[in-house]
Amino acid sequence: MAIFRPEDEEKVRELFAALERPVELVVALGPEETPLPGARDIDFGAETVRVVEELAALSERVTHRVGAEAERYPAVFIRPEGEEVGIRYDGLPWGYEVGTLVGAVLEAGRREPSLRPESLEALAALDRDLAIEVFVTPT
Amino acid sequence: MLLAYKAALASPRISAAGIEASEFPALAEEMEVWAVPRIVVNGVPQWDGAVPERVFVERVLSATFG
């Protein structure tokens, strides 16, 4: 089953075509934790590869490959121009979270950050490393 | 989630990961994930819920790990 409805796929195709720089999606596969009972009985790693392949098929600006080490599996690293900049998604991105992955690609594809000047100024003063983890549940 | 990615793209000192809670139940339990999104910084839960950019930046910069 396609991950987008035809009208959404066309929209994403257009957005990807406008990326200022190419973005690579790298999937890390490895041993998976047992999900909660009631979670769909699927191969999360294989499905993650499928989602990433479908996204990469929408534009020459988005490429993908499989093969990386990660803290947990599956994981998708989002790398502008193939460079690791510290943004990733852990787990199978499906439902609403496919939109999150698309959003991540769009942001990574920008040459300039899209935060407001005040935010950028505040972040520039950061004097320590911050690892942000956002726990989500696809609906 | 996107704000976390934007922050990570804007700063070499910041990394951001979206984590699907139901696929990593042991981790979700450790971080006491009930409501989503739950924002964790450097392994310490900070808050639940989506917030606007200014609030997100303020909270991330003033995150405490004590």
PDB file of C-alpha atoms in Angstrom:
ATOM      1  CA  MET A   1       0.000   0.000   0.000  1.00  0.00           C
ATOM      2  CA  ALA A   2       1.394   3.389  -0.926  1.00  0.00           C
ATOM      3  CA  ILE A   3       2.307   5.603   1.986  1.00  0.00           C
ATOM      4  CA  PHE A   4       0.595   8.638   0.452  1.00  0.00           C
ATOM      5  CA  ARG A   5      -2.713   9.307  -1.235  1.00  0.00           C
ATOM      6  CA  PRO A   6      -2.093  10.380  -4.853  1.00  0.00           C
ATOM      7  CA  GLU A   7      -2.803  14.051  -4.149  1.00  0.00           C
ATOM      8  CA  ASP A   8      -0.455  14.067  -1.146  1.00  0.00           C
ATOM      9  CA  GLU A   9       2.241  12.223  -3.079  1.00  0.00           C
ATOM     10  CA  GLU A  10       2.145  14.900  -5.776  1.00  0.00           C
ATOM     11  CA  LYS A  11       2.507  17.609  -3.135  1.00  0.00           C
ATOM     12  CA  VAL A  12       5.474  15.883  -1.502  1.00  0.00           C
ATOM     13  CA  ARG A  13       7.055  15.339  -4.925  1.00  0.00           C
ATOM     14  CA  GLU A  14       6.820  19.089  -5.573  1.00  0.00           C
ATOM     15  CA  LEU A  15       8.250  19.976  -2.164  1.00  0.00           C
ATOM     16  CA  PHE A  16      11.168  17.585  -2.604  1.00  0.00           C
ATOM     17  CA  ALA A  17      11.894  18.972  -6.073  1.00  0.00           C
ATOM     18  CA  ALA A  18      12.374  22.382  -4.449  1.00  0.00           C
ATOM     19  CA  LEU A  19      14.963  21.214  -1.881  1.00  0.00           C
ATOM     20  CA  GLU A  20      17.934  23.590  -1.843  1.00  0.00           C
ATOM     21  CA  ARG A  21      20.330  20.759  -1.169  1.00  0.00           C
ATOM     22  CA  PRO A  22      20.065  16.976  -1.447  1.00  0.00           C
ATOM     23  CA  VAL A  23      19.181  14.904   1.580  1.00  0.00           C
ATOM     24  CA  GLU A  24      20.208  11.331   2.257  1.00  0.00           C
ATOM     25  CA  LEU A  25      18.108   8.978   4.389  1.00  0.00           C
ATOM     26  CA  VAL A  26      20.152   6.216   5.990  1.00  0.00           C
ATOM     27  CA  VAL A  27      18.365   3.304   7.591  1.00  0.00           C
ATOM     28  CA  ALA A  28      19.999   1.428  10.449  1.00  0.00           C
ATOM     29  CA  LEU A  29      18.808  -2.157  10.879  1.00  0.00           C
ATOM     30  CA  GLY A  30      19.537  -4.433  13.780  1.00  0.00           C
ATOM     31  CA  PRO A  31      17.978  -6.418  16.617  1.00  0.00           C
ATOM     32  CA  GLU A  32      14.602  -4.948  17.599  1.00  0.00           C
ATOM     33  CA  GLU A  33      12.990  -4.616  20.990  1.00  0.00           C
ATOM     34  CA  THR A  34       9.705  -6.482  21.427  1.00  0.00           C
ATOM     35  CA  PRO A  35       6.918  -3.951  20.896  1.00  0.00           C
ATOM     36  CA  LEU A  36       3.857  -3.733  23.081  1.00  0.00           C
ATOM     37  CA  PRO A  37       1.105  -6.324  22.609  1.00  0.00           C
ATOM     38  CA  GLY A  38      -1.386  -4.989  20.095  1.00  0.00           C
ATOM     39  CA  ALA A  39       1.327  -3.362  18.017  1.00  0.00           C
ATOM     40  CA  ARG A  40       0.994  -4.507  14.442  1.00  0.00           C
ATOM     41  CA  ASP A  41       2.700  -7.837  13.816  1.00  0.00           C
ATOM     42  CA  ILE A  42       5.133  -6.614  11.186  1.00  0.00           C
ATOM     43  CA  ASP A  43       8.833  -6.512  10.441  1.00  0.00           C
ATOM     44  CA  PHE A  44       9.560  -2.945  11.535  1.00  0.00           C
ATOM     45  CA  GLY A  45      12.974  -2.863   9.892  1.00  0.00           C
ATOM     46  CA  ALA A  46      11.707  -4.044   6.511  1.00  0.00           C
ATOM     47  CA  GLU A  47       8.766  -1.642   6.625  1.00  0.00           C
ATOM     48  CA  THR A  48      11.072   1.245   7.510  1.00  0.00           C
ATOM     49  CA  VAL A  49      13.207   0.475   4.482  1.00  0.00           C
ATOM     50  CA  ARG A  50      10.048   0.425   2.350  1.00  0.00           C
ATOM     51  CA  VAL A  51       8.870   3.820   3.622  1.00  0.00           C
ATOM     52  CA  VAL A  52      12.300   5.351   3.041  1.00  0.00           C
ATOM     53  CA  GLU A  53      12.511   3.824  -0.451  1.00  0.00           C
ATOM     54  CA  GLU A  54       9.123   5.296  -1.339  1.00  0.00           C
ATOM     55  CA  LEU A  55      10.173   8.741  -0.138  1.00  0.00           C
ATOM     56  CA  ALA A  56      13.470   8.603  -2.028  1.00  0.00           C
ATOM     57  CA  ALA A  57      11.614   7.529  -5.186  1.00  0.00           C
ATOM     58  CA  LEU A  58       9.770  10.863  -5.213  1.00  0.00           C
ATOM     59  CA  SER A  59      12.812  12.962  -6.015  1.00  0.00           C
ATOM     60  CA  GLU A  60      16.392  12.822  -7.251  1.00  0.00           C
ATOM     61  CA  ARG A  61      17.159  15.238  -4.396  1.00  0.00           C
ATOM     62  CA  VAL A  62      16.369  12.529  -1.836  1.00  0.00           C
ATOM     63  CA  THR A  63      18.553   9.438  -1.742  1.00  0.00           C
ATOM     64  CA  HIS A  64      18.640   6.506   0.574  1.00  0.00           C
ATOM     65  CA  ARG A  65      20.761   3.616   1.682  1.00  0.00           C
ATOM     66  CA  VAL A  66      20.699   0.934   4.320  1.00  0.00           C
ATOM     67  CA  GLY A  67      23.584   0.457   6.702  1.00  0.00           C
ATOM     68  CA  ALA A  68      24.500   2.286   9.868  1.00  0.00           C
ATOM     69  CA  GLU A  69      24.956   1.685  13.553  1.00  0.00           C
ATOM     70  CA  ALA A  70      22.361   3.103  15.923  1.00  0.00           C
ATOM     71  CA  GLU A  71      21.413   3.105  19.563  1.00  0.00           C
ATOM     72  CA  ARG A  72      18.187   1.250  18.788  1.00  0.00           C
ATOM     73  CA  TYR A  73      16.616  -0.278  15.683  1.00  0.00           C
ATOM     74  CA  PRO A  74      15.200   0.491  13.235  1.00  0.00           C
ATOM     75  CA  ALA A  75      16.440   4.061  12.913  1.00  0.00           C
ATOM     76  CA  VAL A  76      16.469   6.582  10.077  1.00  0.00           C
ATOM     77  CA  PHE A  77      19.233   9.180   9.944  1.00  0.00           C
ATOM     78  CA  ILE A  78      18.440  12.330   7.991  1.00  0.00           C
ATOM     79  CA  ARG A  79      21.656  13.662   6.439  1.00  0.00           C
ATOM     80  CA  PRO A  80      21.763  16.845   4.384  1.00  0.00           C
ATOM     81  CA  GLU A  81      24.325  16.349   1.613  1.00  0.00           C
ATOM     82  CA  GLY A  82      25.170  13.042   3.258  1.00  0.00           C
ATOM     83  CA  GLU A  83      26.455  14.773   6.365  1.00  0.00           C
ATOM     84  CA  GLU A  84      25.527  13.507   9.849  1.00  0.00           C
ATOM     85  CA  VAL A  85      24.111  16.526  11.677  1.00  0.00           C
ATOM     86  CA  GLY A  86      22.325  14.769  14.522  1.00  0.00           C
ATOM     87  CA  ILE A  87      18.754  14.292  13.361  1.00  0.00           C
ATOM     88  CA  ARG A  88      17.112  10.914  13.269  1.00  0.00           C
ATOM     89  CA  TYR A  89      13.915   8.946  13.876  1.00  0.00           C
ATOM     90  CA  ASP A  90      13.857   5.746  15.941  1.00  0.00           C
ATOM     91  CA  GLY A  91      11.194   3.223  14.998  1.00  0.00           C
ATOM     92  CA  LEU A  92       9.005   2.714  11.956  1.00  0.00           C
ATOM     93  CA  PRO A  93       7.680   6.086  10.779  1.00  0.00           C
ATOM     94  CA  TRP A  94       4.060   5.457   9.816  1.00  0.00           C
ATOM     95  CA  GLY A  95       0.754   7.299   9.863  1.00  0.00           C
ATOM     96  CA  TYR A  96       1.218  10.868  11.016  1.00  0.00           C
ATOM     97  CA  GLU A  97       4.941  10.311  11.557  1.00  0.00           C
ATOM     98  CA  VAL A  98       5.558   9.887   7.825  1.00  0.00           C
ATOM     99  CA  GLY A  99       4.668  13.578   7.702  1.00  0.00           C
ATOM    100  CA  THR A 100       7.254  14.202  10.407  1.00  0.00           C
ATOM    101  CA  LEU A 101       9.899  12.445   8.329  1.00  0.00           C
ATOM    102  CA  VAL A 102       8.898  14.483   5.277  1.00  0.00           C
ATOM    103  CA  GLY A 103       9.163  17.618   7.411  1.00  0.00           C
ATOM    104  CA  ALA A 104      12.612  16.585   8.586  1.00  0.00           C
ATOM    105  CA  VAL A 105      13.753  16.134   4.987  1.00  0.00           C
ATOM    106  CA  LEU A 106      12.342  19.537   4.042  1.00  0.00           C
ATOM    107  CA  GLU A 107      14.121  21.236   6.941  1.00  0.00           C
ATOM    108  CA  ALA A 108      17.382  19.397   6.297  1.00  0.00           C
ATOM    109  CA  GLY A 109      17.141  20.441   2.656  1.00  0.00           C
ATOM    110  CA  ARG A 110      17.276  24.126   3.559  1.00  0.00           C
ATOM    111  CA  ARG A 111      20.596  25.931   3.317  1.00  0.00           C
ATOM    112  CA  GLU A 112      19.632  28.286   6.150  1.00  0.00           C
ATOM    113  CA  PRO A 113      17.860  27.339   9.403  1.00  0.00           C
ATOM    114  CA  SER A 114      14.202  28.293   9.433  1.00  0.00           C
ATOM    115  CA  LEU A 115      14.027  29.325  13.093  1.00  0.00           C
ATOM    116  CA  ARG A 116      13.459  32.996  13.954  1.00  0.00           C
ATOM    117  CA  PRO A 117      16.503  35.260  14.478  1.00  0.00           C
ATOM    118  CA  GLU A 118      15.836  35.483  18.229  1.00  0.00           C
ATOM    119  CA  SER A 119      15.837  31.695  18.465  1.00  0.00           C
ATOM    120  CA  LEU A 120      19.053  31.377  16.469  1.00  0.00           C
ATOM    121  CA  GLU A 121      20.701  33.984  18.668  1.00  0.00           C
ATOM    122  CA  ALA A 122      19.657  32.168  21.823  1.00  0.00           C
ATOM    123  CA  LEU A 123      20.881  28.822  20.475  1.00  0.00           C
ATOM    124  CA  ALA A 124      24.220  30.311  19.417  1.00  0.00           C
ATOM    125  CA  ALA A 125      24.936  31.075  23.090  1.00  0.00           C
ATOM    126  CA  LEU A 126      24.582  27.402  24.020  1.00  0.00           C
ATOM    127  CA  ASP A 127      27.555  26.260  26.066  1.00  0.00           C
ATOM    128  CA  ARG A 128      26.767  22.568  26.439  1.00  0.00           C
ATOM    129  CA  ASP A 129      25.671  19.652  24.285  1.00  0.00           C
ATOM    130  CA  LEU A 130      21.971  18.830  24.255  1.00  0.00           C
ATOM    131  CA  ALA A 131      20.516  15.537  23.078  1.00  0.00           C
ATOM    132  CA  ILE A 132      16.789  16.065  22.555  1.00  0.00           C
ATOM    133  CA  GLU A 133      14.521  13.022  22.372  1.00  0.00           C
ATOM    134  CA  VAL A 134      10.869  13.462  21.476  1.00  0.00           C
ATOM    135  CA  PHE A 135       8.658  10.477  22.257  1.00  0.00           C
ATOM    136  CA  VAL A 136       5.765  10.188  19.838  1.00  0.00           C
ATOM    137  CA  THR A 137       3.058   7.718  18.981  1.00  0.00           C
ATOM    138  CA  PRO A 138       1.715   7.562  15.430  1.00  0.00           C
ATOM    139  CA  THR A 139      -2.047   7.908  15.133  1.00  0.00           C
TER     140      THR A 139
ATOM    141  CA  MET B   1       9.073  17.202  16.670  1.00  0.00           C
ATOM    142  CA  LEU B   2       9.961  19.554  13.843  1.00  0.00           C
ATOM    143  CA  LEU B   3      11.128  22.239  16.263  1.00  0.00           C
ATOM    144  CA  ALA B   4      13.589  19.765  17.757  1.00  0.00           C
ATOM    145  CA  TYR B   5      14.903  18.945  14.277  1.00  0.00           C
ATOM    146  CA  LYS B   6      15.159  22.640  13.411  1.00  0.00           C
ATOM    147  CA  ALA B   7      17.138  23.282  16.603  1.00  0.00           C
ATOM    148  CA  ALA B   8      19.488  20.389  15.815  1.00  0.00           C
ATOM    149  CA  LEU B   9      20.024  21.703  12.294  1.00  0.00           C
ATOM    150  CA  ALA B  10      20.732  25.182  13.638  1.00  0.00           C
ATOM    151  CA  SER B  11      23.283  24.125  16.253  1.00  0.00           C
ATOM    152  CA  PRO B  12      26.190  21.668  16.138  1.00  0.00           C
ATOM    153  CA  ARG B  13      25.729  21.178  19.895  1.00  0.00           C
ATOM    154  CA  ILE B  14      22.197  19.861  19.530  1.00  0.00           C
ATOM    155  CA  SER B  15      20.986  16.484  18.300  1.00  0.00           C
ATOM    156  CA  ALA B  16      17.328  15.470  17.973  1.00  0.00           C
ATOM    157  CA  ALA B  17      15.674  12.076  17.745  1.00  0.00           C
ATOM    158  CA  GLY B  18      12.009  11.248  17.323  1.00  0.00           C
ATOM    159  CA  ILE B  19      11.271   7.995  19.140  1.00  0.00           C
ATOM    160  CA  GLU B  20       8.216   5.846  18.518  1.00  0.00           C
ATOM    161  CA  ALA B  21       7.147   5.009  22.050  1.00  0.00           C
ATOM    162  CA  SER B  22       5.179   1.834  21.337  1.00  0.00           C
ATOM    163  CA  GLU B  23       8.151   0.239  19.549  1.00  0.00           C
ATOM    164  CA  PHE B  24      10.508   0.845  22.466  1.00  0.00           C
ATOM    165  CA  PRO B  25       8.337   0.088  25.514  1.00  0.00           C
ATOM    166  CA  ALA B  26      11.212  -0.417  27.959  1.00  0.00           C
ATOM    167  CA  LEU B  27      12.621   3.004  27.121  1.00  0.00           C
ATOM    168  CA  ALA B  28       9.170   4.601  27.137  1.00  0.00           C
ATOM    169  CA  GLU B  29       8.557   3.158  30.595  1.00  0.00           C
ATOM    170  CA  GLU B  30      11.930   4.399  31.839  1.00  0.00           C
ATOM    171  CA  MET B  31      11.074   7.886  30.592  1.00  0.00           C
ATOM    172  CA  GLU B  32       7.536   7.579  31.986  1.00  0.00           C
ATOM    173  CA  VAL B  33       5.913   8.300  28.653  1.00  0.00           C
ATOM    174  CA  TRP B  34       2.142   8.586  29.008  1.00  0.00           C
ATOM    175  CA  ALA B  35       1.198  11.715  27.107  1.00  0.00           C
ATOM    176  CA  VAL B  36       2.920  12.506  23.836  1.00  0.00           C
ATOM    177  CA  PRO B  37       4.905  14.280  22.676  1.00  0.00           C
ATOM    178  CA  ARG B  38       7.178  13.915  25.686  1.00  0.00           C
ATOM    179  CA  ILE B  39      10.365  15.936  25.438  1.00  0.00           C
ATOM    180  CA  VAL B  40      13.483  14.509  27.040  1.00  0.00           C
ATOM    181  CA  VAL B  41      16.817  16.331  27.118  1.00  0.00           C
ATOM    182  CA  ASN B  42      20.070  14.531  27.951  1.00  0.00           C
ATOM    183  CA  GLY B  43      18.099  11.579  29.292  1.00  0.00           C
ATOM    184  CA  VAL B  44      15.931  13.637  31.671  1.00  0.00           C
ATOM    185  CA  PRO B  45      12.210  14.182  30.894  1.00  0.00           C
ATOM    186  CA  GLN B  46      11.429  17.910  30.644  1.00  0.00           C
ATOM    187  CA  TRP B  47       7.781  18.374  29.598  1.00  0.00           C
ATOM    188  CA  ASP B  48       4.850  16.943  27.658  1.00  0.00           C
ATOM    189  CA  GLY B  49       3.045  18.550  24.763  1.00  0.00           C
ATOM    190  CA  ALA B  50       3.695  20.672  21.703  1.00  0.00           C
ATOM    191  CA  VAL B  51       4.694  24.265  22.404  1.00  0.00           C
ATOM    192  CA  PRO B  52       5.429  27.264  20.170  1.00  0.00           C
ATOM    193  CA  GLU B  53       8.963  28.023  18.982  1.00  0.00           C
ATOM    194  CA  ARG B  54       9.846  30.678  21.564  1.00  0.00           C
ATOM    195  CA  VAL B  55       8.729  28.439  24.448  1.00  0.00           C
ATOM    196  CA  PHE B  56      10.495  25.406  22.966  1.00  0.00           C
ATOM    197  CA  VAL B  57      13.816  27.230  22.680  1.00  0.00           C
ATOM    198  CA  GLU B  58      13.520  28.696  26.195  1.00  0.00           C
ATOM    199  CA  ARG B  59      12.698  25.329  27.746  1.00  0.00           C
ATOM    200  CA  VAL B  60      15.426  23.456  25.892  1.00  0.00           C
ATOM    201  CA  LEU B  61      18.059  26.015  26.824  1.00  0.00           C
ATOM    202  CA  SER B  62      17.013  26.012  30.466  1.00  0.00           C
ATOM    203  CA  ALA B  63      16.672  22.227  30.723  1.00  0.00           C
ATOM    204  CA  THR B  64      17.976  20.833  33.983  1.00  0.00           C
ATOM    205  CA  PHE B  65      19.333  17.379  34.607  1.00  0.00           C
ATOM    206  CA  GLY B  66      19.708  17.396  38.370  1.00  0.00           C
TER     207      GLY B  66
END
